PDB file of C-alpha atoms in Angstrom:
ATOM      1  CA  UNK A   1       0.000   0.000   0.000  1.00 53.00           C
ATOM      2  CA  UNK A   2       2.764   2.443   0.925  1.00 62.00           C
ATOM      3  CA  UNK A   3       4.689   1.662  -2.251  1.00 67.00           C
ATOM      4  CA  UNK A   4       1.566   2.315  -4.303  1.00 65.00           C
ATOM      5  CA  UNK A   5       1.082   5.694  -2.630  1.00 70.00           C
ATOM      6  CA  UNK A   6       4.695   6.603  -3.250  1.00 66.00           C
ATOM      7  CA  UNK A   7       4.363   5.599  -6.884  1.00 65.00           C
ATOM      8  CA  UNK A   8       1.213   7.715  -7.346  1.00 65.00           C
ATOM      9  CA  UNK A   9       2.863  10.618  -5.520  1.00 69.00           C
ATOM     10  CA  UNK A  10       5.909  10.355  -7.764  1.00 69.00           C
ATOM     11  CA  UNK A  11       3.709  10.342 -10.880  1.00 72.00           C
ATOM     12  CA  UNK A  12       1.834  13.413  -9.618  1.00 72.00           C
ATOM     13  CA  UNK A  13       5.048  15.327  -9.008  1.00 75.00           C
ATOM     14  CA  UNK A  14       6.349  14.259 -12.409  1.00 76.00           C
ATOM     15  CA  UNK A  15       3.212  15.609 -14.059  1.00 76.00           C
ATOM     16  CA  UNK A  16       3.561  18.881 -12.150  1.00 75.00           C
ATOM     17  CA  UNK A  17       7.268  19.298 -12.865  1.00 82.00           C
ATOM     18  CA  UNK A  18       6.918  21.155 -16.238  1.00 85.00           C
ATOM     19  CA  UNK A  19       4.682  23.900 -14.844  1.00 86.00           C
ATOM     20  CA  UNK A  20       6.768  24.085 -11.664  1.00 84.00           C
ATOM     21  CA  UNK A  21       9.952  24.566 -13.705  1.00 89.00           C
ATOM     22  CA  UNK A  22       8.338  27.185 -15.941  1.00 90.00           C
ATOM     23  CA  UNK A  23       6.914  29.176 -13.026  1.00 88.00           C
ATOM     24  CA  UNK A  24      10.146  28.836 -11.088  1.00 87.00           C
ATOM     25  CA  UNK A  25      12.288  30.106 -13.956  1.00 88.00           C
ATOM     26  CA  UNK A  26      10.040  32.875 -15.293  1.00 90.00           C
ATOM     27  CA  UNK A  27       8.313  34.020 -12.079  1.00 88.00           C
ATOM     28  CA  UNK A  28      10.047  33.001  -8.865  1.00 91.00           C
ATOM     29  CA  UNK A  29      13.633  33.450 -10.055  1.00 93.00           C
ATOM     30  CA  UNK A  30      13.131  37.028 -11.376  1.00 92.00           C
ATOM     31  CA  UNK A  31      11.358  38.047  -8.171  1.00 92.00           C
ATOM     32  CA  UNK A  32      14.193  36.623  -6.081  1.00 93.00           C
ATOM     33  CA  UNK A  33      16.700  38.490  -8.263  1.00 93.00           C
ATOM     34  CA  UNK A  34      14.819  41.776  -7.750  1.00 93.00           C
ATOM     35  CA  UNK A  35      14.667  41.239  -3.991  1.00 93.00           C
ATOM     36  CA  UNK A  36      18.390  40.465  -3.924  1.00 93.00           C
ATOM     37  CA  UNK A  37      19.369  43.539  -5.937  1.00 92.00           C
ATOM     38  CA  UNK A  38      17.197  45.746  -3.726  1.00 91.00           C
ATOM     39  CA  UNK A  39      19.733  45.265  -0.916  1.00 92.00           C
ATOM     40  CA  UNK A  40      22.734  46.194  -3.055  1.00 90.00           C
ATOM     41  CA  UNK A  41      24.623  49.491  -2.861  1.00 87.00           C
ATOM     42  CA  UNK A  42      25.054  51.961  -5.681  1.00 81.00           C
ATOM     43  CA  UNK A  43      26.884  55.129  -6.602  1.00 76.00           C
ATOM     44  CA  UNK A  44      26.226  57.686  -9.293  1.00 71.00           C
ATOM     45  CA  UNK A  45      28.092  55.557 -11.799  1.00 73.00           C
ATOM     46  CA  UNK A  46      27.789  51.929 -10.677  1.00 74.00           C
ATOM     47  CA  UNK A  47      26.175  49.435  -8.332  1.00 78.00           C
ATOM     48  CA  UNK A  48      27.681  46.463  -6.542  1.00 80.00           C
ATOM     49  CA  UNK A  49      26.584  43.521  -4.349  1.00 84.00           C
ATOM     50  CA  UNK A  50      26.042  44.348  -0.715  1.00 83.00           C
ATOM     51  CA  UNK A  51      23.552  43.794   2.075  1.00 84.00           C
ATOM     52  CA  UNK A  52      22.172  47.027   3.474  1.00 87.00           C
ATOM     53  CA  UNK A  53      18.792  48.688   3.993  1.00 88.00           C
ATOM     54  CA  UNK A  54      19.710  52.119   2.674  1.00 89.00           C
ATOM     55  CA  UNK A  55      17.442  51.802  -0.367  1.00 89.00           C
ATOM     56  CA  UNK A  56      14.422  50.996   1.789  1.00 92.00           C
ATOM     57  CA  UNK A  57      15.300  53.623   4.389  1.00 90.00           C
ATOM     58  CA  UNK A  58      15.506  56.300   1.723  1.00 88.00           C
ATOM     59  CA  UNK A  59      12.288  55.045   0.157  1.00 89.00           C
ATOM     60  CA  UNK A  60      10.205  55.203   3.325  1.00 89.00           C
ATOM     61  CA  UNK A  61      11.804  58.397   4.635  1.00 89.00           C
ATOM     62  CA  UNK A  62      11.138  60.383   1.472  1.00 86.00           C
ATOM     63  CA  UNK A  63       7.994  62.526   1.394  1.00 88.00           C
ATOM     64  CA  UNK A  64       8.065  62.230  -2.389  1.00 87.00           C
ATOM     65  CA  UNK A  65       7.553  58.475  -2.110  1.00 89.00           C
ATOM     66  CA  UNK A  66       4.485  58.863   0.082  1.00 91.00           C
ATOM     67  CA  UNK A  67       2.966  61.507  -2.204  1.00 92.00           C
ATOM     68  CA  UNK A  68       3.596  59.323  -5.252  1.00 92.00           C
ATOM     69  CA  UNK A  69       1.955  56.333  -3.571  1.00 92.00           C
ATOM     70  CA  UNK A  70      -1.034  58.433  -2.546  1.00 94.00           C
ATOM     71  CA  UNK A  71      -1.371  59.711  -6.115  1.00 93.00           C
ATOM     72  CA  UNK A  72      -1.126  56.161  -7.478  1.00 94.00           C
ATOM     73  CA  UNK A  73      -3.720  54.891  -5.004  1.00 94.00           C
ATOM     74  CA  UNK A  74      -6.002  57.779  -5.992  1.00 95.00           C
ATOM     75  CA  UNK A  75      -5.642  56.866  -9.666  1.00 95.00           C
ATOM     76  CA  UNK A  76      -6.313  53.240  -8.778  1.00 95.00           C
ATOM     77  CA  UNK A  77      -9.436  53.909  -6.727  1.00 95.00           C
ATOM     78  CA  UNK A  78     -11.069  56.270  -9.232  1.00 96.00           C
ATOM     79  CA  UNK A  79     -10.230  53.982 -12.155  1.00 96.00           C
ATOM     80  CA  UNK A  80     -11.517  50.931 -10.263  1.00 96.00           C
ATOM     81  CA  UNK A  81     -14.804  52.659  -9.356  1.00 96.00           C
ATOM     82  CA  UNK A  82     -15.318  53.936 -12.909  1.00 96.00           C
ATOM     83  CA  UNK A  83     -14.508  50.644 -14.606  1.00 96.00           C
ATOM     84  CA  UNK A  84     -16.686  48.756 -12.123  1.00 96.00           C
ATOM     85  CA  UNK A  85     -19.677  51.008 -12.846  1.00 96.00           C
ATOM     86  CA  UNK A  86     -19.222  50.808 -16.609  1.00 95.00           C
ATOM     87  CA  UNK A  87     -18.251  47.137 -16.649  1.00 94.00           C
ATOM     88  CA  UNK A  88     -21.144  46.028 -14.446  1.00 95.00           C
ATOM     89  CA  UNK A  89     -23.640  48.032 -16.495  1.00 94.00           C
ATOM     90  CA  UNK A  90     -22.416  46.661 -19.825  1.00 93.00           C
ATOM     91  CA  UNK A  91     -22.219  43.082 -18.521  1.00 92.00           C
ATOM     92  CA  UNK A  92     -25.699  43.346 -16.990  1.00 92.00           C
ATOM     93  CA  UNK A  93     -27.141  44.603 -20.256  1.00 91.00           C
ATOM     94  CA  UNK A  94     -25.483  41.852 -22.291  1.00 89.00           C
ATOM     95  CA  UNK A  95     -26.403  39.073 -19.865  1.00 88.00           C
ATOM     96  CA  UNK A  96     -30.015  39.952 -18.994  1.00 87.00           C
ATOM     97  CA  UNK A  97     -31.372  42.283 -21.681  1.00 85.00           C
ATOM     98  CA  UNK A  98     -29.955  40.704 -24.846  1.00 84.00           C
ATOM     99  CA  UNK A  99     -31.820  37.476 -25.505  1.00 79.00           C
ATOM    100  CA  UNK A 100     -30.054  36.278 -28.650  1.00 81.00           C
ATOM    101  CA  UNK A 101     -26.752  34.488 -28.100  1.00 81.00           C
ATOM    102  CA  UNK A 102     -25.451  35.690 -31.463  1.00 86.00           C
ATOM    103  CA  UNK A 103     -26.261  39.305 -30.610  1.00 87.00           C
ATOM    104  CA  UNK A 104     -24.536  38.866 -27.240  1.00 84.00           C
ATOM    105  CA  UNK A 105     -21.415  37.556 -28.949  1.00 83.00           C
ATOM    106  CA  UNK A 106     -21.537  40.344 -31.536  1.00 86.00           C
ATOM    107  CA  UNK A 107     -21.889  43.107 -28.951  1.00 85.00           C
ATOM    108  CA  UNK A 108     -19.195  41.526 -26.792  1.00 81.00           C
ATOM    109  CA  UNK A 109     -16.813  41.413 -29.763  1.00 83.00           C
ATOM    110  CA  UNK A 110     -17.694  45.044 -30.418  1.00 84.00           C
ATOM    111  CA  UNK A 111     -16.326  45.880 -26.977  1.00 80.00           C
ATOM    112  CA  UNK A 112     -13.020  44.253 -27.927  1.00 81.00           C
ATOM    113  CA  UNK A 113     -12.467  46.305 -31.102  1.00 81.00           C
ATOM    114  CA  UNK A 114     -10.319  48.961 -29.348  1.00 76.00           C
ATOM    115  CA  UNK A 115      -8.003  46.166 -28.199  1.00 77.00           C
ATOM    116  CA  UNK A 116      -7.143  45.343 -31.796  1.00 80.00           C
ATOM    117  CA  UNK A 117      -4.608  48.163 -31.620  1.00 80.00           C
ATOM    118  CA  UNK A 118      -1.805  48.786 -29.133  1.00 80.00           C
ATOM    119  CA  UNK A 119      -2.317  50.534 -25.810  1.00 81.00           C
ATOM    120  CA  UNK A 120      -0.121  53.438 -26.838  1.00 83.00           C
ATOM    121  CA  UNK A 121      -2.122  54.129 -30.002  1.00 85.00           C
ATOM    122  CA  UNK A 122      -5.393  54.022 -28.072  1.00 85.00           C
ATOM    123  CA  UNK A 123      -3.888  56.292 -25.452  1.00 85.00           C
ATOM    124  CA  UNK A 124      -2.481  58.998 -27.710  1.00 84.00           C
ATOM    125  CA  UNK A 125      -5.703  59.003 -29.740  1.00 85.00           C
ATOM    126  CA  UNK A 126      -7.168  61.080 -26.898  1.00 88.00           C
ATOM    127  CA  UNK A 127      -4.621  63.866 -27.431  1.00 86.00           C
ATOM    128  CA  UNK A 128      -6.233  65.443 -30.542  1.00 87.00           C
ATOM    129  CA  UNK A 129      -9.633  64.995 -28.913  1.00 88.00           C
ATOM    130  CA  UNK A 130      -8.800  66.599 -25.553  1.00 88.00           C
ATOM    131  CA  UNK A 131      -6.271  69.213 -26.693  1.00 84.00           C
ATOM    132  CA  UNK A 132      -6.708  72.943 -26.337  1.00 82.00           C
ATOM    133  CA  UNK A 133      -7.835  73.175 -29.948  1.00 84.00           C
ATOM    134  CA  UNK A 134      -9.187  69.629 -30.006  1.00 83.00           C
ATOM    135  CA  UNK A 135     -12.570  68.237 -30.866  1.00 87.00           C
ATOM    136  CA  UNK A 136     -13.984  68.429 -27.329  1.00 87.00           C
ATOM    137  CA  UNK A 137     -13.086  72.057 -26.719  1.00 87.00           C
ATOM    138  CA  UNK A 138     -14.172  73.099 -30.210  1.00 88.00           C
ATOM    139  CA  UNK A 139     -17.561  71.379 -29.818  1.00 89.00           C
ATOM    140  CA  UNK A 140     -18.169  72.912 -26.375  1.00 87.00           C
ATOM    141  CA  UNK A 141     -17.251  76.379 -27.628  1.00 88.00           C
ATOM    142  CA  UNK A 142     -19.453  76.028 -30.708  1.00 86.00           C
ATOM    143  CA  UNK A 143     -22.402  75.052 -28.479  1.00 87.00           C
ATOM    144  CA  UNK A 144     -21.727  78.031 -26.225  1.00 84.00           C
ATOM    145  CA  UNK A 145     -21.096  75.900 -23.152  1.00 84.00           C
ATOM    146  CA  UNK A 146     -17.675  77.474 -22.576  1.00 84.00           C
ATOM    147  CA  UNK A 147     -16.105  80.711 -23.744  1.00 84.00           C
ATOM    148  CA  UNK A 148     -12.494  79.566 -23.803  1.00 87.00           C
ATOM    149  CA  UNK A 149     -10.791  76.181 -24.053  1.00 85.00           C
ATOM    150  CA  UNK A 150     -10.597  74.018 -20.949  1.00 86.00           C
ATOM    151  CA  UNK A 151      -6.971  73.550 -19.990  1.00 84.00           C
ATOM    152  CA  UNK A 152      -7.546  70.575 -17.679  1.00 85.00           C
ATOM    153  CA  UNK A 153      -8.849  68.200 -20.331  1.00 86.00           C
ATOM    154  CA  UNK A 154      -5.380  67.218 -21.499  1.00 86.00           C
ATOM    155  CA  UNK A 155      -2.085  66.735 -19.651  1.00 87.00           C
ATOM    156  CA  UNK A 156      -3.832  66.443 -16.306  1.00 88.00           C
ATOM    157  CA  UNK A 157      -5.001  63.870 -13.787  1.00 90.00           C
ATOM    158  CA  UNK A 158      -8.353  63.848 -15.579  1.00 92.00           C
ATOM    159  CA  UNK A 159      -6.670  62.756 -18.818  1.00 91.00           C
ATOM    160  CA  UNK A 160      -4.734  60.045 -16.986  1.00 93.00           C
ATOM    161  CA  UNK A 161      -7.867  58.582 -15.379  1.00 94.00           C
ATOM    162  CA  UNK A 162      -9.799  58.820 -18.652  1.00 93.00           C
ATOM    163  CA  UNK A 163      -7.065  56.871 -20.435  1.00 92.00           C
ATOM    164  CA  UNK A 164      -6.970  54.285 -17.649  1.00 94.00           C
ATOM    165  CA  UNK A 165     -10.726  53.749 -17.856  1.00 94.00           C
ATOM    166  CA  UNK A 166     -10.541  53.458 -21.629  1.00 92.00           C
ATOM    167  CA  UNK A 167      -7.679  50.969 -21.484  1.00 91.00           C
ATOM    168  CA  UNK A 168      -8.852  48.723 -18.669  1.00 93.00           C
ATOM    169  CA  UNK A 169     -12.669  48.658 -18.690  1.00 92.00           C
ATOM    170  CA  UNK A 170     -12.744  45.477 -20.760  1.00 91.00           C
ATOM    171  CA  UNK A 171     -10.808  43.701 -18.007  1.00 93.00           C
ATOM    172  CA  UNK A 172     -13.784  44.405 -15.760  1.00 94.00           C
ATOM    173  CA  UNK A 173     -16.474  43.557 -18.320  1.00 92.00           C
ATOM    174  CA  UNK A 174     -15.206  40.092 -19.225  1.00 91.00           C
ATOM    175  CA  UNK A 175     -15.171  38.403 -15.772  1.00 92.00           C
ATOM    176  CA  UNK A 176     -18.417  40.054 -14.647  1.00 93.00           C
ATOM    177  CA  UNK A 177     -20.165  39.033 -17.866  1.00 91.00           C
ATOM    178  CA  UNK A 178     -18.816  35.501 -17.504  1.00 90.00           C
ATOM    179  CA  UNK A 179     -20.167  35.286 -13.951  1.00 91.00           C
ATOM    180  CA  UNK A 180     -23.553  36.734 -14.847  1.00 91.00           C
ATOM    181  CA  UNK A 181     -23.999  34.241 -17.669  1.00 88.00           C
ATOM    182  CA  UNK A 182     -23.772  31.448 -15.074  1.00 88.00           C
ATOM    183  CA  UNK A 183     -26.580  32.860 -12.928  1.00 88.00           C
ATOM    184  CA  UNK A 184     -29.650  30.640 -13.065  1.00 86.00           C
ATOM    185  CA  UNK A 185     -32.492  32.767 -14.453  1.00 84.00           C
ATOM    186  CA  UNK A 186     -34.968  30.733 -12.427  1.00 88.00           C
ATOM    187  CA  UNK A 187     -33.625  32.464  -9.307  1.00 88.00           C
ATOM    188  CA  UNK A 188     -34.541  35.829 -10.793  1.00 88.00           C
ATOM    189  CA  UNK A 189     -37.968  34.565 -11.801  1.00 88.00           C
ATOM    190  CA  UNK A 190     -38.516  33.180  -8.294  1.00 89.00           C
ATOM    191  CA  UNK A 191     -37.557  36.508  -6.742  1.00 88.00           C
ATOM    192  CA  UNK A 192     -39.874  38.322  -9.135  1.00 88.00           C
ATOM    193  CA  UNK A 193     -42.742  35.916  -8.332  1.00 87.00           C
ATOM    194  CA  UNK A 194     -42.125  36.558  -4.620  1.00 86.00           C
ATOM    195  CA  UNK A 195     -42.781  40.254  -5.201  1.00 86.00           C
ATOM    196  CA  UNK A 196     -39.207  41.553  -5.328  1.00 85.00           C
ATOM    197  CA  UNK A 197     -38.661  44.781  -7.223  1.00 87.00           C
ATOM    198  CA  UNK A 198     -35.991  45.233  -9.859  1.00 84.00           C
ATOM    199  CA  UNK A 199     -33.743  47.004  -7.384  1.00 87.00           C
ATOM    200  CA  UNK A 200     -34.185  44.228  -4.818  1.00 90.00           C
ATOM    201  CA  UNK A 201     -33.378  41.570  -7.409  1.00 89.00           C
ATOM    202  CA  UNK A 202     -30.256  43.489  -8.392  1.00 89.00           C
ATOM    203  CA  UNK A 203     -28.981  44.022  -4.848  1.00 89.00           C
ATOM    204  CA  UNK A 204     -30.030  40.681  -3.314  1.00 90.00           C
ATOM    205  CA  UNK A 205     -29.582  38.247  -6.191  1.00 90.00           C
ATOM    206  CA  UNK A 206     -27.481  39.509  -9.083  1.00 92.00           C
ATOM    207  CA  UNK A 207     -24.775  41.474  -7.247  1.00 91.00           C
ATOM    208  CA  UNK A 208     -24.070  38.763  -4.612  1.00 90.00           C
ATOM    209  CA  UNK A 209     -23.842  36.094  -7.307  1.00 89.00           C
ATOM    210  CA  UNK A 210     -21.606  38.359  -9.415  1.00 91.00           C
ATOM    211  CA  UNK A 211     -19.050  38.926  -6.649  1.00 91.00           C
ATOM    212  CA  UNK A 212     -16.478  36.448  -8.007  1.00 89.00           C
ATOM    213  CA  UNK A 213     -16.428  38.216 -11.376  1.00 91.00           C
ATOM    214  CA  UNK A 214     -16.282  41.617  -9.709  1.00 93.00           C
ATOM    215  CA  UNK A 215     -13.295  40.529  -7.613  1.00 92.00           C
ATOM    216  CA  UNK A 216     -11.453  39.048 -10.604  1.00 92.00           C
ATOM    217  CA  UNK A 217     -12.026  42.219 -12.615  1.00 93.00           C
ATOM    218  CA  UNK A 218     -10.956  44.339  -9.657  1.00 94.00           C
ATOM    219  CA  UNK A 219      -7.711  42.380  -9.332  1.00 93.00           C
ATOM    220  CA  UNK A 220      -6.973  42.927 -13.017  1.00 93.00           C
ATOM    221  CA  UNK A 221      -7.674  46.661 -12.890  1.00 95.00           C
ATOM    222  CA  UNK A 222      -5.845  47.298  -9.616  1.00 94.00           C
ATOM    223  CA  UNK A 223      -2.693  45.468 -10.672  1.00 94.00           C
ATOM    224  CA  UNK A 224      -2.623  47.101 -14.106  1.00 93.00           C
ATOM    225  CA  UNK A 225      -3.084  50.638 -12.779  1.00 94.00           C
ATOM    226  CA  UNK A 226      -0.633  50.213  -9.898  1.00 93.00           C
ATOM    227  CA  UNK A 227       2.110  49.008 -12.230  1.00 89.00           C
ATOM    228  CA  UNK A 228       1.444  51.368 -15.133  1.00 89.00           C
ATOM    229  CA  UNK A 229       3.906  54.140 -15.968  1.00 86.00           C
ATOM    230  CA  UNK A 230       3.548  54.941 -19.667  1.00 88.00           C
ATOM    231  CA  UNK A 231      -0.038  56.215 -19.394  1.00 90.00           C
ATOM    232  CA  UNK A 232       0.842  58.635 -16.596  1.00 90.00           C
ATOM    233  CA  UNK A 233       3.850  59.851 -18.533  1.00 87.00           C
ATOM    234  CA  UNK A 234       1.989  60.577 -21.767  1.00 87.00           C
ATOM    235  CA  UNK A 235      -1.405  61.748 -20.538  1.00 89.00           C
ATOM    236  CA  UNK A 236      -0.185  63.952 -17.693  1.00 87.00           C
ATOM    237  CA  UNK A 237       2.439  65.695 -19.786  1.00 82.00           C
ATOM    238  CA  UNK A 238       4.984  65.032 -17.069  1.00 77.00           C
ATOM    239  CA  UNK A 239       2.910  66.818 -14.427  1.00 81.00           C
ATOM    240  CA  UNK A 240       1.878  63.713 -12.450  1.00 84.00           C
ATOM    241  CA  UNK A 241       3.775  60.749 -11.124  1.00 85.00           C
ATOM    242  CA  UNK A 242       3.059  57.150 -10.221  1.00 89.00           C
ATOM    243  CA  UNK A 243       5.004  54.351  -8.604  1.00 91.00           C
ATOM    244  CA  UNK A 244       5.565  52.714 -11.966  1.00 89.00           C
ATOM    245  CA  UNK A 245       6.955  55.932 -13.391  1.00 88.00           C
ATOM    246  CA  UNK A 246       9.172  56.370 -10.324  1.00 89.00           C
ATOM    247  CA  UNK A 247      10.663  52.932 -10.969  1.00 91.00           C
ATOM    248  CA  UNK A 248      11.054  53.733 -14.670  1.00 89.00           C
ATOM    249  CA  UNK A 249      12.943  56.935 -13.870  1.00 87.00           C
ATOM    250  CA  UNK A 250      15.263  55.103 -11.471  1.00 88.00           C
ATOM    251  CA  UNK A 251      15.999  52.501 -14.127  1.00 87.00           C
ATOM    252  CA  UNK A 252      16.710  55.280 -16.619  1.00 84.00           C
ATOM    253  CA  UNK A 253      19.244  56.707 -14.164  1.00 82.00           C
ATOM    254  CA  UNK A 254      20.798  53.229 -13.784  1.00 83.00           C
ATOM    255  CA  UNK A 255      19.818  53.146 -10.106  1.00 88.00           C
ATOM    256  CA  UNK A 256      18.876  49.485 -10.213  1.00 90.00           C
ATOM    257  CA  UNK A 257      19.061  48.822  -6.439  1.00 91.00           C
ATOM    258  CA  UNK A 258      16.715  51.741  -5.716  1.00 90.00           C
ATOM    259  CA  UNK A 259      14.386  50.646  -8.534  1.00 92.00           C
ATOM    260  CA  UNK A 260      14.397  47.090  -7.172  1.00 93.00           C
ATOM    261  CA  UNK A 261      13.498  48.324  -3.681  1.00 93.00           C
ATOM    262  CA  UNK A 262      10.633  50.358  -5.129  1.00 93.00           C
ATOM    263  CA  UNK A 263       9.488  47.317  -7.107  1.00 93.00           C
ATOM    264  CA  UNK A 264       9.519  45.119  -3.992  1.00 94.00           C
ATOM    265  CA  UNK A 265       7.449  47.645  -2.038  1.00 93.00           C
ATOM    266  CA  UNK A 266       5.041  47.991  -4.966  1.00 93.00           C
ATOM    267  CA  UNK A 267       4.706  44.211  -5.214  1.00 93.00           C
ATOM    268  CA  UNK A 268       4.040  43.936  -1.482  1.00 93.00           C
ATOM    269  CA  UNK A 269       1.431  46.708  -1.695  1.00 93.00           C
ATOM    270  CA  UNK A 270      -0.392  45.074  -4.602  1.00 93.00           C
ATOM    271  CA  UNK A 271      -0.328  41.661  -2.921  1.00 92.00           C
ATOM    272  CA  UNK A 272      -1.747  43.218   0.245  1.00 93.00           C
ATOM    273  CA  UNK A 273      -4.557  44.851  -1.727  1.00 91.00           C
ATOM    274  CA  UNK A 274      -5.325  41.590  -3.526  1.00 89.00           C
ATOM    275  CA  UNK A 275      -5.336  39.610  -0.263  1.00 89.00           C
ATOM    276  CA  UNK A 276      -7.831  42.086   1.204  1.00 88.00           C
ATOM    277  CA  UNK A 277     -10.100  41.715  -1.825  1.00 86.00           C
ATOM    278  CA  UNK A 278      -9.893  37.929  -1.703  1.00 84.00           C
ATOM    279  CA  UNK A 279     -11.217  37.934   1.861  1.00 83.00           C
ATOM    280  CA  UNK A 280     -14.604  39.075   0.555  1.00 78.00           C
ATOM    281  CA  UNK A 281     -15.150  36.221  -1.892  1.00 75.00           C
ATOM    282  CA  UNK A 282     -13.724  32.837  -2.838  1.00 70.00           C
ATOM    283  CA  UNK A 283     -12.799  33.247  -6.501  1.00 66.00           C
ATOM    284  CA  UNK A 284     -11.619  29.634  -6.712  1.00 66.00           C
ATOM    285  CA  UNK A 285     -15.242  28.732  -7.386  1.00 62.00           C
ATOM    286  CA  UNK A 286     -15.125  30.991 -10.434  1.00 56.00           C
ATOM    287  CA  UNK A 287     -11.811  29.629 -11.680  1.00 55.00           C
TER     288      UNK A 287
END
């Protein structure tokens, strides 16, 4: 009996070995390398192996770091709330108001059309629209809504958040729509027969059953916004900062130990946020 168990255990580990090797080489090993380099020392011209906490001490003692993290968390929260509202609304419409499966698939594919181009192209496409002499300002002035162009439409925090919402809303739509499609419509009919209003059905049936999809979409959006740097750079015109851009600047200055320390703190922050979200729902049922 024991030999049979050992044989089955050995076969199981042998079957798992390819994915373990792949994850170990492409995920665990790079993370360990980043953590190791974060303790190294550096000068203006070079960096060298060492074991010290100077990079972390400077990181946590700097007021710039705290302001950048607060700005990044603000971007993340507003983007998450906006994408959740839009994503839930679109998914709800597709799942419960579109009866034909072919129409559902067609409308869903329509949502993916912007993703047929690169993120950068979709991002910079807002520049001629939001610019001082762009389409938005020209239309508002022609309608008499404003007398002079709005300066805050482009190269501002508003432009950054708008680009984030545009780029990442689909990551919220897909998991919520997938979860809603699994909801048994007989539950909704039973609630309606029991006298529940539309609002009560939404809050007591649909939203609770959609929590796994909401959490998966939230994880996608939070991680993407927290690690983004190119969107903040382009859409803010250099007037805003994020943690990702801070790391990018440190890499550009060849300050790899400092960039590694910032990356470790960012990773820990994102993992903490994800662990908090996972306490509200068990997404393993969805996966």
